[in-house]
PDB file of C-alpha atoms in Angstrom:
ATOM      1  CA  MET A   1      18.804 -22.210  -0.165  1.00 47.00           C
ATOM      2  CA  ALA A   2      16.623 -20.769   2.397  1.00 57.00           C
ATOM      3  CA  GLU A   3      17.673 -17.622   4.437  1.00 64.00           C
ATOM      4  CA  ASN A   4      18.380 -18.311   8.026  1.00 77.00           C
ATOM      5  CA  LYS A   5      16.121 -16.924  10.458  1.00 73.00           C
ATOM      6  CA  ARG A   6      18.695 -14.428  11.646  1.00 74.00           C
ATOM      7  CA  ALA A   7      19.742 -13.182   8.191  1.00 75.00           C
ATOM      8  CA  LEU A   8      16.019 -12.962   7.568  1.00 70.00           C
ATOM      9  CA  GLY A   9      15.411 -10.911  10.566  1.00 74.00           C
ATOM     10  CA  SER A  10      18.303  -8.677   9.879  1.00 84.00           C
ATOM     11  CA  ARG A  11      16.992  -7.751   6.303  1.00 86.00           C
ATOM     12  CA  TYR A  12      13.504  -6.885   8.028  1.00 86.00           C
ATOM     13  CA  GLU A  13      15.059  -4.785  10.645  1.00 93.00           C
ATOM     14  CA  LYS A  14      17.222  -2.875   8.060  1.00 93.00           C
ATOM     15  CA  LEU A  15      14.017  -2.474   6.116  1.00 92.00           C
ATOM     16  CA  ALA A  16      12.281  -1.166   9.013  1.00 95.00           C
ATOM     17  CA  ALA A  17      15.039   1.180   9.937  1.00 96.00           C
ATOM     18  CA  ASP A  18      14.871   2.747   6.539  1.00 96.00           C
ATOM     19  CA  TYR A  19      11.352   3.125   7.017  1.00 97.00           C
ATOM     20  CA  LEU A  20      11.565   4.818  10.359  1.00 97.00           C
ATOM     21  CA  SER A  21      14.291   7.150   9.001  1.00 97.00           C
ATOM     22  CA  SER A  22      12.198   8.311   6.090  1.00 96.00           C
ATOM     23  CA  GLN A  23       9.166   8.918   8.759  1.00 96.00           C
ATOM     24  CA  GLY A  24      11.896  11.308  10.693  1.00 97.00           C
ATOM     25  CA  TYR A  25      13.425   9.010  13.305  1.00 98.00           C
ATOM     26  CA  ASP A  26      17.001   9.186  14.179  1.00 97.00           C
ATOM     27  CA  ILE A  27      18.358   5.592  14.398  1.00 97.00           C
ATOM     28  CA  PHE A  28      21.335   5.174  16.595  1.00 94.00           C
ATOM     29  CA  CYS A  29      21.377   1.505  17.645  1.00 96.00           C
ATOM     30  CA  MET A  30      20.233  -1.719  16.169  1.00 96.00           C
ATOM     31  CA  ASN A  31      19.968  -5.038  17.747  1.00 95.00           C
ATOM     32  CA  PHE A  32      20.998  -4.171  21.301  1.00 97.00           C
ATOM     33  CA  SER A  33      21.287  -6.971  23.456  1.00 96.00           C
ATOM     34  CA  CYS A  34      22.257  -7.890  27.000  1.00 96.00           C
ATOM     35  CA  ARG A  35      21.356 -10.881  29.470  1.00 96.00           C
ATOM     36  CA  LEU A  36      17.811  -9.071  29.828  1.00 96.00           C
ATOM     37  CA  GLY A  37      16.914  -9.225  26.316  1.00 96.00           C
ATOM     38  CA  GLU A  38      17.193  -7.681  22.898  1.00 96.00           C
ATOM     39  CA  ILE A  39      16.018  -4.306  21.263  1.00 97.00           C
ATOM     40  CA  ASP A  40      15.657  -4.538  17.518  1.00 96.00           C
ATOM     41  CA  ILE A  41      16.129  -0.726  16.916  1.00 98.00           C
ATOM     42  CA  ILE A  42      16.603   2.281  19.169  1.00 97.00           C
ATOM     43  CA  GLY A  43      16.324   5.842  18.029  1.00 97.00           C
ATOM     44  CA  MET A  44      14.634   9.196  18.676  1.00 96.00           C
ATOM     45  CA  ASP A  45      11.403  10.727  17.285  1.00 96.00           C
ATOM     46  CA  GLY A  46      11.772  14.057  17.938  1.00 94.00           C
ATOM     47  CA  SER A  47      12.804  14.394  21.561  1.00 92.00           C
ATOM     48  CA  VAL A  48      11.360  10.926  22.608  1.00 94.00           C
ATOM     49  CA  LEU A  49      13.615   7.970  23.156  1.00 96.00           C
ATOM     50  CA  CYS A  50      12.093   4.983  20.970  1.00 96.00           C
ATOM     51  CA  PHE A  51      12.586   1.492  21.644  1.00 97.00           C
ATOM     52  CA  ILE A  52      11.119  -0.409  18.732  1.00 97.00           C
ATOM     53  CA  GLU A  53      10.303  -4.115  18.247  1.00 96.00           C
ATOM     54  CA  VAL A  54      10.047  -5.251  14.409  1.00 95.00           C
ATOM     55  CA  LYS A  55       7.930  -8.300  13.540  1.00 93.00           C
ATOM     56  CA  TYR A  56       7.682  -9.779  10.193  1.00 87.00           C
ATOM     57  CA  ARG A  57       5.004 -12.288   8.629  1.00 81.00           C
ATOM     58  CA  ARG A  58       4.995 -13.291   5.207  1.00 79.00           C
ATOM     59  CA  ASP A  59       1.276 -13.655   5.346  1.00 77.00           C
ATOM     60  CA  LEU A  60      -1.486 -13.923   7.962  1.00 78.00           C
ATOM     61  CA  GLY A  61      -1.317 -17.683   8.299  1.00 74.00           C
ATOM     62  CA  GLY A  62       0.450 -16.945  11.843  1.00 73.00           C
ATOM     63  CA  GLY A  63      -1.765 -13.946  12.562  1.00 74.00           C
ATOM     64  CA  PHE A  64      -0.749 -10.235  12.275  1.00 80.00           C
ATOM     65  CA  PRO A  65       2.807  -9.613  13.254  1.00 81.00           C
ATOM     66  CA  GLY A  66       2.397  -7.330  16.088  1.00 81.00           C
ATOM     67  CA  GLU A  67       0.417 -10.315  17.856  1.00 82.00           C
ATOM     68  CA  ALA A  68       3.822 -11.835  18.547  1.00 86.00           C
ATOM     69  CA  VAL A  69       4.597  -8.859  20.735  1.00 91.00           C
ATOM     70  CA  THR A  70       2.908 -10.805  23.696  1.00 91.00           C
ATOM     71  CA  TYR A  71       2.788  -9.231  27.405  1.00 94.00           C
ATOM     72  CA  MET A  72       5.832 -11.265  28.212  1.00 95.00           C
ATOM     73  CA  LYS A  73       7.738  -9.912  25.124  1.00 95.00           C
ATOM     74  CA  GLN A  74       6.856  -6.565  26.068  1.00 95.00           C
ATOM     75  CA  GLN A  75       8.051  -6.833  30.029  1.00 95.00           C
ATOM     76  CA  LYS A  76      11.412  -8.150  28.387  1.00 96.00           C
ATOM     77  CA  ILE A  77      11.693  -5.155  26.146  1.00 96.00           C
ATOM     78  CA  ILE A  78      10.804  -2.698  28.906  1.00 95.00           C
ATOM     79  CA  ARG A  79      13.434  -4.541  31.089  1.00 96.00           C
ATOM     80  CA  THR A  80      16.033  -4.239  28.626  1.00 97.00           C
ATOM     81  CA  SER A  81      15.325  -0.755  27.597  1.00 96.00           C
ATOM     82  CA  GLU A  82      15.600   0.126  31.466  1.00 95.00           C
ATOM     83  CA  TYR A  83      19.084  -1.479  31.613  1.00 96.00           C
ATOM     84  CA  TYR A  84      20.021   0.526  28.169  1.00 96.00           C
ATOM     85  CA  MET A  85      18.911   3.780  29.866  1.00 95.00           C
ATOM     86  CA  MET A  86      20.924   2.926  32.968  1.00 94.00           C
ATOM     87  CA  ILE A  87      24.334   2.242  31.193  1.00 95.00           C
ATOM     88  CA  HIS A  88      23.909   5.216  29.132  1.00 94.00           C
ATOM     89  CA  ASN A  89      22.916   7.180  31.812  1.00 93.00           C
ATOM     90  CA  LEU A  90      19.519   8.481  30.054  1.00 89.00           C
ATOM     91  CA  SER A  91      16.418   9.839  31.695  1.00 80.00           C
ATOM     92  CA  ALA A  92      13.604   7.629  31.456  1.00 72.00           C
ATOM     93  CA  ALA A  93      11.113  10.679  31.062  1.00 75.00           C
ATOM     94  CA  ASP A  94      10.408  10.691  27.354  1.00 88.00           C
ATOM     95  CA  ARG A  95      10.628   7.286  26.302  1.00 93.00           C
ATOM     96  CA  ARG A  96       8.104   5.136  24.128  1.00 95.00           C
ATOM     97  CA  TYR A  97       7.824   1.567  22.660  1.00 96.00           C
ATOM     98  CA  ASP A  98       6.856   1.278  19.136  1.00 97.00           C
ATOM     99  CA  VAL A  99       6.132  -2.042  16.882  1.00 96.00           C
ATOM    100  CA  VAL A 100       6.880  -1.934  13.371  1.00 96.00           C
ATOM    101  CA  GLU A 101       4.772  -4.543  11.587  1.00 95.00           C
ATOM    102  CA  ILE A 102       5.947  -5.995   8.042  1.00 93.00           C
ATOM    103  CA  LEU A 103       3.292  -8.130   6.436  1.00 89.00           C
ATOM    104  CA  GLY A 104       4.393  -9.205   2.911  1.00 86.00           C
ATOM    105  CA  ASP A 105       5.454  -5.860   1.511  1.00 87.00           C
ATOM    106  CA  GLN A 106       3.246  -3.647   3.542  1.00 92.00           C
ATOM    107  CA  ILE A 107       4.867  -1.845   6.743  1.00 95.00           C
ATOM    108  CA  ARG A 108       2.853  -0.508   9.528  1.00 94.00           C
ATOM    109  CA  LEU A 109       4.174   1.425  12.545  1.00 96.00           C
ATOM    110  CA  THR A 110       2.494   1.510  15.756  1.00 95.00           C
ATOM    111  CA  LYS A 111       3.611   4.483  18.026  1.00 96.00           C
ATOM    112  CA  ASN A 112       3.192   3.852  21.895  1.00 94.00           C
ATOM    113  CA  ALA A 113       2.377   0.288  21.275  1.00 94.00           C
ATOM    114  CA  PHE A 114       2.851  -0.538  24.932  1.00 92.00           C
ATOM    115  CA  GLY A 115       4.038   0.852  27.935  1.00 81.00           C
ATOM    116  CA  GLY A 116       5.594   0.070  31.246  1.00 58.00           C
ATOM    117  CA  PHE A 117       5.906   2.866  33.434  1.00 51.00           C
TER     118      PHE A 117
END
């Protein structure tokens, strides 16, 4: 039986979190959601607060995974991150938006993939 989309997403988000941890990130929140949207992973890279989107593709049939992080998706992540920072009383000074692309068994991290401030 095929894995449902949520289970598949969770599996690759966990893989991405493990990868980020191996790169020195301190992961402290996964799947933060509110009425504005969802952020896959939130963590620290040194002193920088990172909001991380994870995209998976089995192959290039649907394009590169990162191409799915459209301008509209970016704006949704930015608004959601601003809400997260507000409810946790965090400064917006040192933050970054990263994307982890998983293509087959390859993982690629793009730091500062997009901005919004």
